[in-house]
PDB file of C-alpha atoms in Angstrom:
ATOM      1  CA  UNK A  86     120.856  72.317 130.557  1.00 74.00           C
ATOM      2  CA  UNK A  87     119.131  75.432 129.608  1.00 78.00           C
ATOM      3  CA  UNK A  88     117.572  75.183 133.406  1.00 81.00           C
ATOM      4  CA  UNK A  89     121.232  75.371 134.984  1.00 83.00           C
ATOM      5  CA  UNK A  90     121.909  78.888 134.962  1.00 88.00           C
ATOM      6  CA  UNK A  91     119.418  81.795 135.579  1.00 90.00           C
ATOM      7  CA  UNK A  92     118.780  85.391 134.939  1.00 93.00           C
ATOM      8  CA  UNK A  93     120.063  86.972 138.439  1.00 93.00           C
ATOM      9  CA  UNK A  94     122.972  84.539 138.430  1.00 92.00           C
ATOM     10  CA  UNK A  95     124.204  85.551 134.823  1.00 94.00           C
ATOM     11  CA  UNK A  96     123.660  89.347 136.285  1.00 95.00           C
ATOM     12  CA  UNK A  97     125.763  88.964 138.674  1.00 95.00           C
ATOM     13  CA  UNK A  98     128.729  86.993 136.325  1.00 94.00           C
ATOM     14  CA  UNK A  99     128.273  90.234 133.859  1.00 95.00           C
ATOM     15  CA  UNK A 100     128.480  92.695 136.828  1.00 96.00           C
ATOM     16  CA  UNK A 101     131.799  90.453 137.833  1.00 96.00           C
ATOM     17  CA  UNK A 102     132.978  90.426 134.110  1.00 96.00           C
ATOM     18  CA  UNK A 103     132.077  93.765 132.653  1.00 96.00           C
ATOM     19  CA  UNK A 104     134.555  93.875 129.371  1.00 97.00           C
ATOM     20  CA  UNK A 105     133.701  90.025 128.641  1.00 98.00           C
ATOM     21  CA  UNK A 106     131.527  89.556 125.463  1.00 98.00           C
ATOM     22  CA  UNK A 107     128.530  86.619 127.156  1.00 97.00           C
ATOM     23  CA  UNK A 108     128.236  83.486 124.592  1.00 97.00           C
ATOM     24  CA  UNK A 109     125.271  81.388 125.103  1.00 95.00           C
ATOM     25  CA  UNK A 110     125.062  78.188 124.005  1.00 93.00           C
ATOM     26  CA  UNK A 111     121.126  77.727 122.117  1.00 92.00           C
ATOM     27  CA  UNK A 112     120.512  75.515 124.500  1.00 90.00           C
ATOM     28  CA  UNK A 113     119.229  78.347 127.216  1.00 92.00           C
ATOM     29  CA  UNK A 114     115.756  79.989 128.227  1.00 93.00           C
ATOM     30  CA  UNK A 115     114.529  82.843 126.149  1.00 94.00           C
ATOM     31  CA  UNK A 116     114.762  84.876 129.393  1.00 95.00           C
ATOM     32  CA  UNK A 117     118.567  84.213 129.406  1.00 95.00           C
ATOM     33  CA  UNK A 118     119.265  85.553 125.689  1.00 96.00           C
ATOM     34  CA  UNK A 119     117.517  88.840 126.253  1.00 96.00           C
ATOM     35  CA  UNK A 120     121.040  89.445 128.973  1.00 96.00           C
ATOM     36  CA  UNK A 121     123.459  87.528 126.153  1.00 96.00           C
ATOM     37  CA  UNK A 122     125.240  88.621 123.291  1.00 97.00           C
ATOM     38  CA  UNK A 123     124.916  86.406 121.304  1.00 97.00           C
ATOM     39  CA  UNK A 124     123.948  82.604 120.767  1.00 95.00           C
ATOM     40  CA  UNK A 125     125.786  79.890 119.468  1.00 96.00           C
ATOM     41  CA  UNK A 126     125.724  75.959 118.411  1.00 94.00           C
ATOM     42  CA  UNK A 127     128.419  73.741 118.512  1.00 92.00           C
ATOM     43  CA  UNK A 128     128.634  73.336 115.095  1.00 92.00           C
ATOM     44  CA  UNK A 129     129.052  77.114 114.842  1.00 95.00           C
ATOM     45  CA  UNK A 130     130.380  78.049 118.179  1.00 95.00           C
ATOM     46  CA  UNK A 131     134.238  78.470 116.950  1.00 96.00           C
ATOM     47  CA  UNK A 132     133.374  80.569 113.818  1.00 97.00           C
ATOM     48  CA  UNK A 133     131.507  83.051 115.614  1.00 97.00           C
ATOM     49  CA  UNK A 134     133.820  83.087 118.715  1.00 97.00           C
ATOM     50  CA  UNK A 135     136.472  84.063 116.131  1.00 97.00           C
ATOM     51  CA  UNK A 136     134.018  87.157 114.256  1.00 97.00           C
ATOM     52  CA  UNK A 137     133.814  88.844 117.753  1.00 97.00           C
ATOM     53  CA  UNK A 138     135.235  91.725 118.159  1.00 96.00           C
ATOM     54  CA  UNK A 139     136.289  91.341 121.463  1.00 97.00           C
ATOM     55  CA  UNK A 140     138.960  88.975 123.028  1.00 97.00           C
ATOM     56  CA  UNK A 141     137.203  88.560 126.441  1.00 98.00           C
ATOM     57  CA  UNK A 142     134.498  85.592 126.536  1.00 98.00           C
ATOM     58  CA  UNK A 143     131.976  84.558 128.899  1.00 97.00           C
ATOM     59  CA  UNK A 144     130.862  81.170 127.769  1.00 97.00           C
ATOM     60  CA  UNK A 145     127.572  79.944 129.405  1.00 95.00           C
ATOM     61  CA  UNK A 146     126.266  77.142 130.254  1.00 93.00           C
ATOM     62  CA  UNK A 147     128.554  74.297 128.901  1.00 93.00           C
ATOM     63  CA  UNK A 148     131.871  74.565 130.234  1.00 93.00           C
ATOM     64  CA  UNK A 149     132.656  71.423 127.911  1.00 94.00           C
ATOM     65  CA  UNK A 150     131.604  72.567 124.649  1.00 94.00           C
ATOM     66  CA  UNK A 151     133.120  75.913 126.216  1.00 95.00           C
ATOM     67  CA  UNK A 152     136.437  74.498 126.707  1.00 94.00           C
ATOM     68  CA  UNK A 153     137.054  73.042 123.245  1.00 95.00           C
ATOM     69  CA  UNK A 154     136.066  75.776 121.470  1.00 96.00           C
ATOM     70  CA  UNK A 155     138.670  78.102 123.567  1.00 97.00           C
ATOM     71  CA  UNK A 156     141.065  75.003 122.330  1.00 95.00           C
ATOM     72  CA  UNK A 157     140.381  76.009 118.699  1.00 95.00           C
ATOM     73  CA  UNK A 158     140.391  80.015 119.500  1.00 97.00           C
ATOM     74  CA  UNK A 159     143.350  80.421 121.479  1.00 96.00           C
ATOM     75  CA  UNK A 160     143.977  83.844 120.796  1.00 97.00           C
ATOM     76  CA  UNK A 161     141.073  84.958 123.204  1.00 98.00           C
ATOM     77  CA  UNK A 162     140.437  84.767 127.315  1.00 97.00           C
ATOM     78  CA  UNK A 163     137.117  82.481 128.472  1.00 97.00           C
ATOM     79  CA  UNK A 164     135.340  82.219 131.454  1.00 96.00           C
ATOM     80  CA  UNK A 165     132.892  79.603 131.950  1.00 94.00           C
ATOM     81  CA  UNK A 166     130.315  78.576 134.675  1.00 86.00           C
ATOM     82  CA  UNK A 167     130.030  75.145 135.960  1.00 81.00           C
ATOM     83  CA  UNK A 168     127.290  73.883 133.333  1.00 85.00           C
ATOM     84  CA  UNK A 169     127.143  71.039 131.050  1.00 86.00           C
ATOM     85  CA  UNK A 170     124.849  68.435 128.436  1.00 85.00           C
ATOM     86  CA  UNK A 171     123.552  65.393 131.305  1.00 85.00           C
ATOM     87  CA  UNK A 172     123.510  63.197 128.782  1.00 86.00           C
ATOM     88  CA  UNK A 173     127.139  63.776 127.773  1.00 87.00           C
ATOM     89  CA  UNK A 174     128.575  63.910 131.262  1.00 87.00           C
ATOM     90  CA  UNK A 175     127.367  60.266 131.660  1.00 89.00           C
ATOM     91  CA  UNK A 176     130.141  59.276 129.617  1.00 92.00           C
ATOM     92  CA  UNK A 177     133.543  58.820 131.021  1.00 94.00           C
ATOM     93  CA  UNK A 178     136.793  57.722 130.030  1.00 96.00           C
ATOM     94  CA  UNK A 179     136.162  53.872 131.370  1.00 95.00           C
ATOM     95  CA  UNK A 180     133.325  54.174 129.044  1.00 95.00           C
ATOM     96  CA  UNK A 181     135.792  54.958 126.449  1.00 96.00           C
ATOM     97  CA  UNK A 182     138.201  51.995 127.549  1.00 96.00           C
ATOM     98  CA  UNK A 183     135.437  49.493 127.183  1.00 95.00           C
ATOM     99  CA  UNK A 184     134.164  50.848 124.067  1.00 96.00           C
ATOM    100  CA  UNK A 185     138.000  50.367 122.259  1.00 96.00           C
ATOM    101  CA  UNK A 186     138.388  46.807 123.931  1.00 97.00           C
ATOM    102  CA  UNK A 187     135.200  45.853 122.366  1.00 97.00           C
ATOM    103  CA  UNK A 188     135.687  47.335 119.179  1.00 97.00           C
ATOM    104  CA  UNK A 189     139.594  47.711 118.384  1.00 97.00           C
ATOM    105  CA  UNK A 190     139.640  48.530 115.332  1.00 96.00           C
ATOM    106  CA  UNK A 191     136.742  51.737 115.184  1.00 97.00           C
ATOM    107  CA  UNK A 192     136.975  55.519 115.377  1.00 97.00           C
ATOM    108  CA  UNK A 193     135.994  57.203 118.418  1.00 98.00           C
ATOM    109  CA  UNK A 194     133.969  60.182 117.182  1.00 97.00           C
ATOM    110  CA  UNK A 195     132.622  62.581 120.160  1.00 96.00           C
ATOM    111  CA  UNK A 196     130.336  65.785 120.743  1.00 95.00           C
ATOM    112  CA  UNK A 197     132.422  68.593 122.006  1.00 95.00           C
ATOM    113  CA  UNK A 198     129.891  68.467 125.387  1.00 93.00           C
ATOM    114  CA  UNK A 199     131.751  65.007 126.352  1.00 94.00           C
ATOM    115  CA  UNK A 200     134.042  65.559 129.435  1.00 93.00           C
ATOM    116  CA  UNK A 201     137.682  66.441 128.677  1.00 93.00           C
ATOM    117  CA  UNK A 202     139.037  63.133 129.301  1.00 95.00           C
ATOM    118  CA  UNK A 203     136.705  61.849 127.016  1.00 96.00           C
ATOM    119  CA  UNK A 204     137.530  64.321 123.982  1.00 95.00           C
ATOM    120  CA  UNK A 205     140.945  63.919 124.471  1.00 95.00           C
ATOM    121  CA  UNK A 206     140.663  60.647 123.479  1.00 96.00           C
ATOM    122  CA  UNK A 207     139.173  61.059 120.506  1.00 97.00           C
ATOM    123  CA  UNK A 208     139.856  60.522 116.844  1.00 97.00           C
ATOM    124  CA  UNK A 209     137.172  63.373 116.191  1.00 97.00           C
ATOM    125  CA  UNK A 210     135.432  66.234 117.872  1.00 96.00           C
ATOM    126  CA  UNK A 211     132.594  67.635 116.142  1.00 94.00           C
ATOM    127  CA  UNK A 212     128.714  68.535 116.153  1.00 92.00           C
ATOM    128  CA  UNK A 213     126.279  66.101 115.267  1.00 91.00           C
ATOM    129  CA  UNK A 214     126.542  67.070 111.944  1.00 92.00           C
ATOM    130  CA  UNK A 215     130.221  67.070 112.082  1.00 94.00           C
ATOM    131  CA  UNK A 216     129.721  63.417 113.110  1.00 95.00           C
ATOM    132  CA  UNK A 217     127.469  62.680 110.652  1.00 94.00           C
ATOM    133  CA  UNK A 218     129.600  63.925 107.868  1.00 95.00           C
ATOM    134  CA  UNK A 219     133.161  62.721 109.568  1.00 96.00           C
ATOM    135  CA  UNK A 220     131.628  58.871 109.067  1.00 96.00           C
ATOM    136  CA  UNK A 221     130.032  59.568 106.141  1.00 95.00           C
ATOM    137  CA  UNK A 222     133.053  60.422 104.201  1.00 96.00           C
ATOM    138  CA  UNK A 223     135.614  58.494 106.356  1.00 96.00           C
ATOM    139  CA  UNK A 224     137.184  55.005 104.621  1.00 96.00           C
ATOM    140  CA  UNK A 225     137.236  53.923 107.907  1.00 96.00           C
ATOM    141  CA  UNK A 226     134.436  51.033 108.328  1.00 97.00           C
ATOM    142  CA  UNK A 227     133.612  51.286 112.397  1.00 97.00           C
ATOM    143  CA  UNK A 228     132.811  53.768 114.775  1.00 97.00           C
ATOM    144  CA  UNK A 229     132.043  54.184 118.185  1.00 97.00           C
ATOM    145  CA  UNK A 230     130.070  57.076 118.961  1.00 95.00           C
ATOM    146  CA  UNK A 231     130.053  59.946 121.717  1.00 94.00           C
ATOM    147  CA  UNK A 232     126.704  61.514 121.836  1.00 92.00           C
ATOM    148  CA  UNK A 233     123.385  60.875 122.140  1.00 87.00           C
ATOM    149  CA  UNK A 234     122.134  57.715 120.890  1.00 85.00           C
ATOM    150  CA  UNK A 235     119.414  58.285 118.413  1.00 85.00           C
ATOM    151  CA  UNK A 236     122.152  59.504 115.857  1.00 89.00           C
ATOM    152  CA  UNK A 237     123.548  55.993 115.383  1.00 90.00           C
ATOM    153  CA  UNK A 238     120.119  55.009 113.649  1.00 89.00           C
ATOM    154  CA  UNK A 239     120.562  58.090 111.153  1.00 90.00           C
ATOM    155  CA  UNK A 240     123.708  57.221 110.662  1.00 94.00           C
ATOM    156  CA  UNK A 241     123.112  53.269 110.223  1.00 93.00           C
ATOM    157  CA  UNK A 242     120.217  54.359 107.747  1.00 93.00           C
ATOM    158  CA  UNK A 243     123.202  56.646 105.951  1.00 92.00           C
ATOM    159  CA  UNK A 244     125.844  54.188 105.736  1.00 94.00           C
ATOM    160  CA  UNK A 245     124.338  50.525 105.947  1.00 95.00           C
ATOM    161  CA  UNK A 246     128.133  49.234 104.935  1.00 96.00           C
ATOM    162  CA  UNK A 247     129.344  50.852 108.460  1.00 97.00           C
ATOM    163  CA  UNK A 248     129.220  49.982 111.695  1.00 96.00           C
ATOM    164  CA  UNK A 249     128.256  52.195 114.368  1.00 96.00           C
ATOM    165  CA  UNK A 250     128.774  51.604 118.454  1.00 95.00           C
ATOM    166  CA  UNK A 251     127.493  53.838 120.962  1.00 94.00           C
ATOM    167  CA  UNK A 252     130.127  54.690 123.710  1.00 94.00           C
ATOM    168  CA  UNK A 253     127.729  54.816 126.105  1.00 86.00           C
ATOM    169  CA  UNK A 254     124.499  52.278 125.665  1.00 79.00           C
ATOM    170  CA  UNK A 255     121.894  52.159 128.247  1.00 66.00           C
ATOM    171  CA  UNK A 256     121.664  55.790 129.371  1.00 59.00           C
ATOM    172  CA  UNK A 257     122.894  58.277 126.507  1.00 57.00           C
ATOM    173  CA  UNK A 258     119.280  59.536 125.801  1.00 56.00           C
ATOM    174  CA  UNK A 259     118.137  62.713 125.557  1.00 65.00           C
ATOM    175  CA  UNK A 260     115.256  62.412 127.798  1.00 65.00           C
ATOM    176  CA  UNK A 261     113.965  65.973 127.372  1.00 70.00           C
ATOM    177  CA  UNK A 262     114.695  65.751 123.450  1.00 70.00           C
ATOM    178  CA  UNK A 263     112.066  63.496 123.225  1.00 71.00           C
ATOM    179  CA  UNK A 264     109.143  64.655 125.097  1.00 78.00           C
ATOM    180  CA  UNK A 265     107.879  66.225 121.818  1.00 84.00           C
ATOM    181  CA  UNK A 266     107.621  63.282 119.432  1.00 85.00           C
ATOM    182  CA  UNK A 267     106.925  63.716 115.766  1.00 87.00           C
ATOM    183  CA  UNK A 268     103.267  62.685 116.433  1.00 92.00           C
ATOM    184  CA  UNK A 269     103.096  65.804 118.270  1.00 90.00           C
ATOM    185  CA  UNK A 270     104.426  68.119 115.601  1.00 90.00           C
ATOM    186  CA  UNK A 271     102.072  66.144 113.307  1.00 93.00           C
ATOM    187  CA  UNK A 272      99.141  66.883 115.518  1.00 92.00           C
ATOM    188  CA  UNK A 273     100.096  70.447 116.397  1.00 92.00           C
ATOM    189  CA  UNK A 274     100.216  71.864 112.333  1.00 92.00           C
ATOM    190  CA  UNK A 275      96.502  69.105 111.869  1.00 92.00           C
ATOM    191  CA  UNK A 276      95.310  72.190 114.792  1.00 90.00           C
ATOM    192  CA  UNK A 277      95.007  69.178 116.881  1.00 91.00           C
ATOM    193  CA  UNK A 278      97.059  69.092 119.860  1.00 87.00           C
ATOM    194  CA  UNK A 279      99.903  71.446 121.190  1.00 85.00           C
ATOM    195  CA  UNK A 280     100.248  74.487 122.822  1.00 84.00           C
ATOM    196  CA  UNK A 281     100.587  77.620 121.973  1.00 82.00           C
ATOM    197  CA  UNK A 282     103.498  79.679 123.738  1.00 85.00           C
ATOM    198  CA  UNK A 283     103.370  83.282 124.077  1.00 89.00           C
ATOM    199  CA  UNK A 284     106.188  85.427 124.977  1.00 92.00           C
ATOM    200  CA  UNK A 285     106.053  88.900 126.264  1.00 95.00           C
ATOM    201  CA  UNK A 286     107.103  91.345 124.022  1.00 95.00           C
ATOM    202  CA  UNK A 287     110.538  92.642 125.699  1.00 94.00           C
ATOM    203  CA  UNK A 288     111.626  89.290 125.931  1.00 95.00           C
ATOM    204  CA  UNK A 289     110.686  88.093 122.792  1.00 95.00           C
ATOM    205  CA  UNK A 290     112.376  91.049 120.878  1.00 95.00           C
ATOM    206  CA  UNK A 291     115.555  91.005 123.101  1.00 95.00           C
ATOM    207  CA  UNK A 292     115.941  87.212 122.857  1.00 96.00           C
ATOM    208  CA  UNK A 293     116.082  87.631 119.212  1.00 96.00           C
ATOM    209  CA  UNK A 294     118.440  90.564 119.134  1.00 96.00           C
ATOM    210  CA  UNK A 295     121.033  87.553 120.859  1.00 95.00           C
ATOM    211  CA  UNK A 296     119.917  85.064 118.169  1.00 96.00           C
ATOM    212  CA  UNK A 297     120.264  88.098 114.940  1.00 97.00           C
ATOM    213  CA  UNK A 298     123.781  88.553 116.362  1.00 97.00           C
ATOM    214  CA  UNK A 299     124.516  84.706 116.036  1.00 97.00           C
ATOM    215  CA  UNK A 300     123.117  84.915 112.191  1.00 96.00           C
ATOM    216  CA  UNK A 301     125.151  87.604 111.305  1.00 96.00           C
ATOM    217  CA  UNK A 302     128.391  86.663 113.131  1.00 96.00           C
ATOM    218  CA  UNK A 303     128.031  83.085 111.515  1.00 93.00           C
ATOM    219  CA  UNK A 304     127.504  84.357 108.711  1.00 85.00           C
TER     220      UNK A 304
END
């Protein structure tokens, strides 16, 4: 996702959009943030939408994750670019139709990055720690699951009474959330392996000027 949109491309959207505050979703390059305002997750993306002062937004790059949180801040104008998750555009609403056949009886819970049709059909929207905590404290005893796939083992380990479905099975992987394992982290702080990354100063210090303003709007 983050390699969806680029630098002359958001240029040219904030030359088009002049009075529109630019949201970025975290999930861009640091080249990207030093031209944003600020940064946001989606388990924070609504509160901080709401603390700007300004009703104008430019939400980049998810137009999913976009679109529900203009749903829950409907006071305010978006724009959004054509961008979204891979992972959760895989899963569609036949997806979801097989899913409740199978499994009658279980919550749909789904990432706000799922396509429209796919939210809409939802019992719950949330983050992956909205997910996390939606099962955790629901009475409810099965679930089918909307996001990326590795969460249903935390969330088996969490709840062992549960049940837990993915909505999608084969393919809702985050293939580029795994090229770093925790063997690699391990090896990196031993001083044996990794890579160090070095960012030139401008970018470095503007990039974090978009990720201050996302502390201090969130609060």
């Amino acid at each position: 996702m983050a390699e969806q949109l680029d630098v002359e491309l958001l240029q040219s959207l904030k030359a088009e959009n002049p009075d529109y505050t630019v949201v970025a979703y975290i999930n861009t390059t640091s080249e990207l943030k030093t031209i944003c305002d600020v940064c946001v997750t989606s388990s924070s993306a609504v509160k901080i939408v709401k603390n700007i002062d300004n009703n104008k937004i430019l939400f980049i790059p998810d137009c999913n994750l976009g679109a529900w949180v203009e749903e829950q801040v409907p006071e305010k104008t978006f724009k959004f670019v054509h961008g979204g998750c891979p992972t959760h555009l895989r899963m569609s609403i036949a997806d979801v139709e097989r899913a409740k056949a199978a499994h009658p009886a279980a919550k749909l819970l789904v990432h706000p990055e799922c396509l429209a049709e796919v939210s809409k059909a939802a019992d719950y929207i949330g983050s992956t720690t909205g997910i996390i905590d939606y099962a955790k404290n629901s009475t409810d005893r099965e679930f089918i699951i909307g996001t990326e796939n590795s969460i249903l083992q935390h969330l088996q380990y969490e709840c062992p009474e549960k049940s837990f479905y993915p909505l999608l099975k084969r393919t809702a992987y985050a293939n580029n959330m795994k090229l770093t394992t925790l063997m690699d982290v391990y090896n990196c702080v031993k001083g044996a392996g990794g890579e160090e990354i070095i960012l030139p100063d401008d970018i470095r210090t503007k990039a974090k000027a978009c990720i201050d303003t996302m502390l201090t709007l969130g609060e």
